mmCIF file of C-alpha atoms in Angstrom:
data_model
loop_
_atom_site.group_PDB
_atom_site.id
_atom_site.type_symbol
_atom_site.label_atom_id
_atom_site.label_comp_id
_atom_site.label_asym_id
_atom_site.label_seq_id
_atom_site.Cartn_x
_atom_site.Cartn_y
_atom_site.Cartn_z
ATOM 1 C CA UNK A 227 94.813 98.452 75.600
ATOM 2 C CA UNK A 228 92.903 96.700 72.591
ATOM 3 C CA UNK A 229 89.229 95.688 71.933
ATOM 4 C CA UNK A 230 87.086 95.236 74.938
ATOM 5 C CA UNK A 231 84.466 92.812 75.360
ATOM 6 C CA UNK A 232 82.186 95.353 77.191
ATOM 7 C CA UNK A 233 80.665 98.426 75.495
ATOM 8 C CA UNK A 234 82.016 101.911 76.436
ATOM 9 C CA UNK A 235 78.812 103.382 77.331
ATOM 10 C CA UNK A 236 79.056 104.007 81.187
ATOM 11 C CA UNK A 237 80.507 102.395 84.249
ATOM 12 C CA UNK A 238 78.487 101.112 86.832
ATOM 13 C CA UNK A 239 78.442 102.848 90.369
ATOM 14 C CA UNK A 240 79.526 99.831 92.128
ATOM 15 C CA UNK A 241 82.974 99.809 90.460
ATOM 16 C CA UNK A 242 83.760 103.278 91.572
ATOM 17 C CA UNK A 243 86.700 103.345 94.164
ATOM 18 C CA UNK A 244 88.117 105.889 96.428
ATOM 19 C CA UNK A 245 90.486 107.684 94.188
ATOM 20 C CA UNK A 246 92.679 108.605 96.992
ATOM 21 C CA UNK A 247 93.273 104.883 98.229
ATOM 22 C CA UNK A 248 93.749 103.987 94.415
ATOM 23 C CA UNK A 249 96.285 106.643 93.904
ATOM 24 C CA UNK A 250 98.336 105.919 97.002
ATOM 25 C CA UNK A 251 98.643 101.894 95.836
ATOM 26 C CA UNK A 252 99.626 103.404 92.411
ATOM 27 C CA UNK A 253 102.253 105.664 93.947
ATOM 28 C CA UNK A 254 103.737 102.700 95.977
ATOM 29 C CA UNK A 255 104.601 100.845 92.714
ATOM 30 C CA UNK A 256 108.049 101.045 91.488
ATOM 31 C CA UNK A 257 108.778 104.177 89.222
ATOM 32 C CA UNK A 258 109.444 101.664 86.096
ATOM 33 C CA UNK A 259 106.203 100.287 86.427
ATOM 34 C CA UNK A 260 104.457 103.526 86.853
ATOM 35 C CA UNK A 261 106.107 104.751 83.830
ATOM 36 C CA UNK A 262 104.869 101.653 81.697
ATOM 37 C CA UNK A 263 101.572 101.968 83.102
ATOM 38 C CA UNK A 264 101.265 105.753 82.125
ATOM 39 C CA UNK A 265 102.809 105.257 78.646
ATOM 40 C CA UNK A 266 100.116 102.756 78.190
ATOM 41 C CA UNK A 267 97.119 104.416 79.767
ATOM 42 C CA UNK A 268 97.832 107.903 79.078
ATOM 43 C CA UNK A 269 99.676 107.837 75.855
ATOM 44 C CA UNK A 270 97.885 104.728 74.493
ATOM 45 C CA UNK A 271 101.077 103.083 73.356
ATOM 46 C CA UNK A 272 100.978 99.507 72.410
ATOM 47 C CA UNK A 273 103.299 97.130 74.547
ATOM 48 C CA UNK A 274 105.775 96.727 71.444
ATOM 49 C CA UNK A 275 106.183 100.671 71.523
ATOM 50 C CA UNK A 276 106.694 100.904 75.066
ATOM 51 C CA UNK A 277 109.195 98.003 75.153
ATOM 52 C CA UNK A 278 111.123 99.545 72.373
ATOM 53 C CA UNK A 279 111.166 103.060 74.163
ATOM 54 C CA UNK A 280 112.289 102.061 77.206
ATOM 55 C CA UNK A 281 114.568 99.039 75.932
ATOM 56 C CA UNK A 282 112.419 96.277 77.830
ATOM 57 C CA UNK A 283 111.228 92.965 76.555
ATOM 58 C CA UNK A 284 107.486 92.689 75.858
ATOM 59 C CA UNK A 285 107.558 90.081 78.911
ATOM 60 C CA UNK A 286 108.703 92.923 81.177
ATOM 61 C CA UNK A 287 106.143 95.203 79.888
ATOM 62 C CA UNK A 288 103.565 92.418 80.732
ATOM 63 C CA UNK A 289 104.771 91.796 84.329
ATOM 64 C CA UNK A 290 104.533 95.717 84.814
ATOM 65 C CA UNK A 291 101.124 95.955 83.602
ATOM 66 C CA UNK A 292 100.263 92.851 85.648
ATOM 67 C CA UNK A 293 101.475 94.617 88.539
ATOM 68 C CA UNK A 294 99.251 97.688 88.212
ATOM 69 C CA UNK A 295 96.152 95.569 87.706
ATOM 70 C CA UNK A 296 96.691 93.642 90.609
ATOM 71 C CA UNK A 297 97.453 96.832 92.546
ATOM 72 C CA UNK A 298 94.259 98.274 91.331
ATOM 73 C CA UNK A 299 92.068 95.411 92.075
ATOM 74 C CA UNK A 300 89.628 95.742 95.100
ATOM 75 C CA UNK A 301 88.995 91.693 95.630
ATOM 76 C CA UNK A 302 92.141 89.904 95.178
ATOM 77 C CA UNK A 303 90.865 86.267 94.559
ATOM 78 C CA UNK A 304 92.682 83.697 92.546
ATOM 79 C CA UNK A 305 89.830 84.162 89.627
ATOM 80 C CA UNK A 306 90.501 87.942 89.593
ATOM 81 C CA UNK A 307 94.350 87.410 89.623
ATOM 82 C CA UNK A 308 93.983 85.007 86.723
ATOM 83 C CA UNK A 309 91.550 87.567 84.879
ATOM 84 C CA UNK A 310 94.210 90.418 85.248
ATOM 85 C CA UNK A 311 96.942 87.821 83.814
ATOM 86 C CA UNK A 312 94.476 87.080 80.872
ATOM 87 C CA UNK A 313 93.614 90.834 80.212
ATOM 88 C CA UNK A 314 97.364 91.778 80.158
ATOM 89 C CA UNK A 315 98.252 88.806 77.890
ATOM 90 C CA UNK A 316 95.950 89.415 75.409
ATOM 91 C CA UNK A 317 97.485 93.120 74.842
ATOM 92 C CA UNK A 318 100.741 91.656 74.150
ATOM 93 C CA UNK A 319 102.113 91.317 70.358
ATOM 94 C CA UNK A 320 103.545 87.766 71.278
ATOM 95 C CA UNK A 321 100.115 86.355 72.099
ATOM 96 C CA UNK A 322 99.609 83.293 70.110
ATOM 97 C CA UNK A 323 96.532 82.071 68.445
ATOM 98 C CA UNK A 324 96.786 79.013 70.752
ATOM 99 C CA UNK A 325 96.734 81.350 73.784
ATOM 100 C CA UNK A 326 93.493 82.944 72.543
ATOM 101 C CA UNK A 327 91.823 79.738 72.246
ATOM 102 C CA UNK A 328 93.038 78.758 75.729
ATOM 103 C CA UNK A 329 91.487 82.175 76.613
ATOM 104 C CA UNK A 330 88.230 81.547 75.290
ATOM 105 C CA UNK A 331 88.031 78.212 77.124
ATOM 106 C CA UNK A 332 88.990 79.592 80.208
ATOM 107 C CA UNK A 333 86.187 82.306 79.970
ATOM 108 C CA UNK A 334 83.791 79.825 78.889
ATOM 109 C CA UNK A 335 84.538 77.407 81.935
ATOM 110 C CA UNK A 336 82.722 79.279 84.541
ATOM 111 C CA UNK A 337 80.484 82.363 84.939
ATOM 112 C CA UNK A 338 82.725 83.605 87.487
ATOM 113 C CA UNK A 339 85.543 83.708 84.840
ATOM 114 C CA UNK A 340 83.589 86.011 82.628
ATOM 115 C CA UNK A 341 82.756 88.046 85.577
ATOM 116 C CA UNK A 342 86.178 88.553 86.681
ATOM 117 C CA UNK A 343 87.472 89.617 83.049
ATOM 118 C CA UNK A 344 84.532 92.126 82.731
ATOM 119 C CA UNK A 345 85.516 93.637 86.323
ATOM 120 C CA UNK A 346 89.113 93.614 85.124
ATOM 121 C CA UNK A 347 88.044 95.660 82.062
ATOM 122 C CA UNK A 348 86.115 97.847 83.986
ATOM 123 C CA UNK A 349 88.926 98.504 86.630
ATOM 124 C CA UNK A 350 91.301 99.516 83.551
ATOM 125 C CA UNK A 351 88.845 102.089 82.555
ATOM 126 C CA UNK A 352 88.654 103.721 86.048
ATOM 127 C CA UNK A 353 92.625 104.127 86.130
ATOM 128 C CA UNK A 354 92.512 107.070 83.819
ATOM 129 C CA UNK A 355 91.846 109.650 86.502
ATOM 130 C CA UNK A 356 94.321 108.120 88.941
ATOM 131 C CA UNK A 357 96.768 107.883 86.182
ATOM 132 C CA UNK A 358 96.122 111.564 85.041
ATOM 133 C CA UNK A 359 97.089 112.513 88.805
ATOM 134 C CA UNK A 360 100.228 110.279 88.533
ATOM 135 C CA UNK A 361 101.435 111.576 85.475
ATOM 136 C CA UNK A 362 101.045 115.198 86.335
ATOM 137 C CA UNK A 363 103.635 117.002 84.513
ATOM 138 C CA UNK A 364 104.550 114.193 81.939
ATOM 139 C CA UNK A 365 107.621 112.911 84.070
ATOM 140 C CA UNK A 366 107.180 109.734 82.748
ATOM 141 C CA UNK A 367 107.730 110.514 79.123
ATOM 142 C CA UNK A 368 111.537 111.374 80.049
ATOM 143 C CA UNK A 369 113.974 108.490 79.376
ATOM 144 C CA UNK A 370 115.478 108.754 82.794
ATOM 145 C CA UNK A 371 111.954 109.076 84.525
ATOM 146 C CA UNK A 372 112.402 105.676 85.983
ATOM 147 C CA UNK A 373 115.688 106.662 87.689
ATOM 148 C CA UNK A 374 115.089 107.230 91.528
ATOM 149 C CA UNK A 375 116.818 110.108 92.887
ATOM 150 C CA UNK A 376 117.145 108.243 96.332
ATOM 151 C CA UNK A 377 118.804 105.383 94.723
ATOM 152 C CA UNK A 378 121.343 107.830 92.862
ATOM 153 C CA UNK A 379 122.055 109.492 96.106
ATOM 154 C CA UNK A 380 123.100 106.400 97.915
ATOM 155 C CA UNK A 381 125.131 105.443 95.049
ATOM 156 C CA UNK A 382 126.853 108.666 95.138
ATOM 157 C CA UNK A 383 127.439 108.608 98.593
ATOM 158 C CA UNK A 384 128.839 105.040 98.538
ATOM 159 C CA UNK A 385 131.221 106.075 95.573
ATOM 160 C CA UNK A 386 132.225 109.140 97.858
ATOM 161 C CA UNK A 387 132.886 106.876 100.883
ATOM 162 C CA UNK A 388 134.846 104.365 99.004
ATOM 163 C CA UNK A 389 137.109 107.272 97.332
ATOM 164 C CA UNK A 390 137.618 108.803 100.873
ATOM 165 C CA UNK A 391 138.616 105.204 102.288
ATOM 166 C CA UNK A 392 141.180 104.787 99.377
ATOM 167 C CA UNK A 393 142.418 108.195 99.672
ATOM 168 C CA UNK A 394 142.750 107.803 103.525
ATOM 169 C CA UNK A 395 144.586 104.456 103.263
ATOM 170 C CA UNK A 396 146.979 105.753 100.366
#
């Protein structure tokens, strides 16, 4: 992601979370969402590059990244959800100057907005270790990485059943 508001020195102990629970939640996300996340977090690709690589719109990349941040959040309050939306939106190449102004207004509107945004930035930083575990073997770099074997086997099974049914009635 791009420039952060917080300095990079160190993460407070209070933001640490059980890696197993976080990894479990990230593993439950759809494969395409995981792929977008890993390309962003591990390969540090910008949204436009990910969109081009996966033949998706920037809006789809934003939705996927927001899903990841929502899954990673410990406290899911309306303010934290909005902070996640802002955090992801500000990374998009489609963000406008007007939206940046709206963000500053939102940030300045209440102290809890600034805190929620900082928490979101810290959460993003803590996702590196789980991302490395999730992306083990670099499966996410393959163009077919988001194709589910389970979905393919169901489609093949239905196709074979249809062929058998047609052959049976012929």
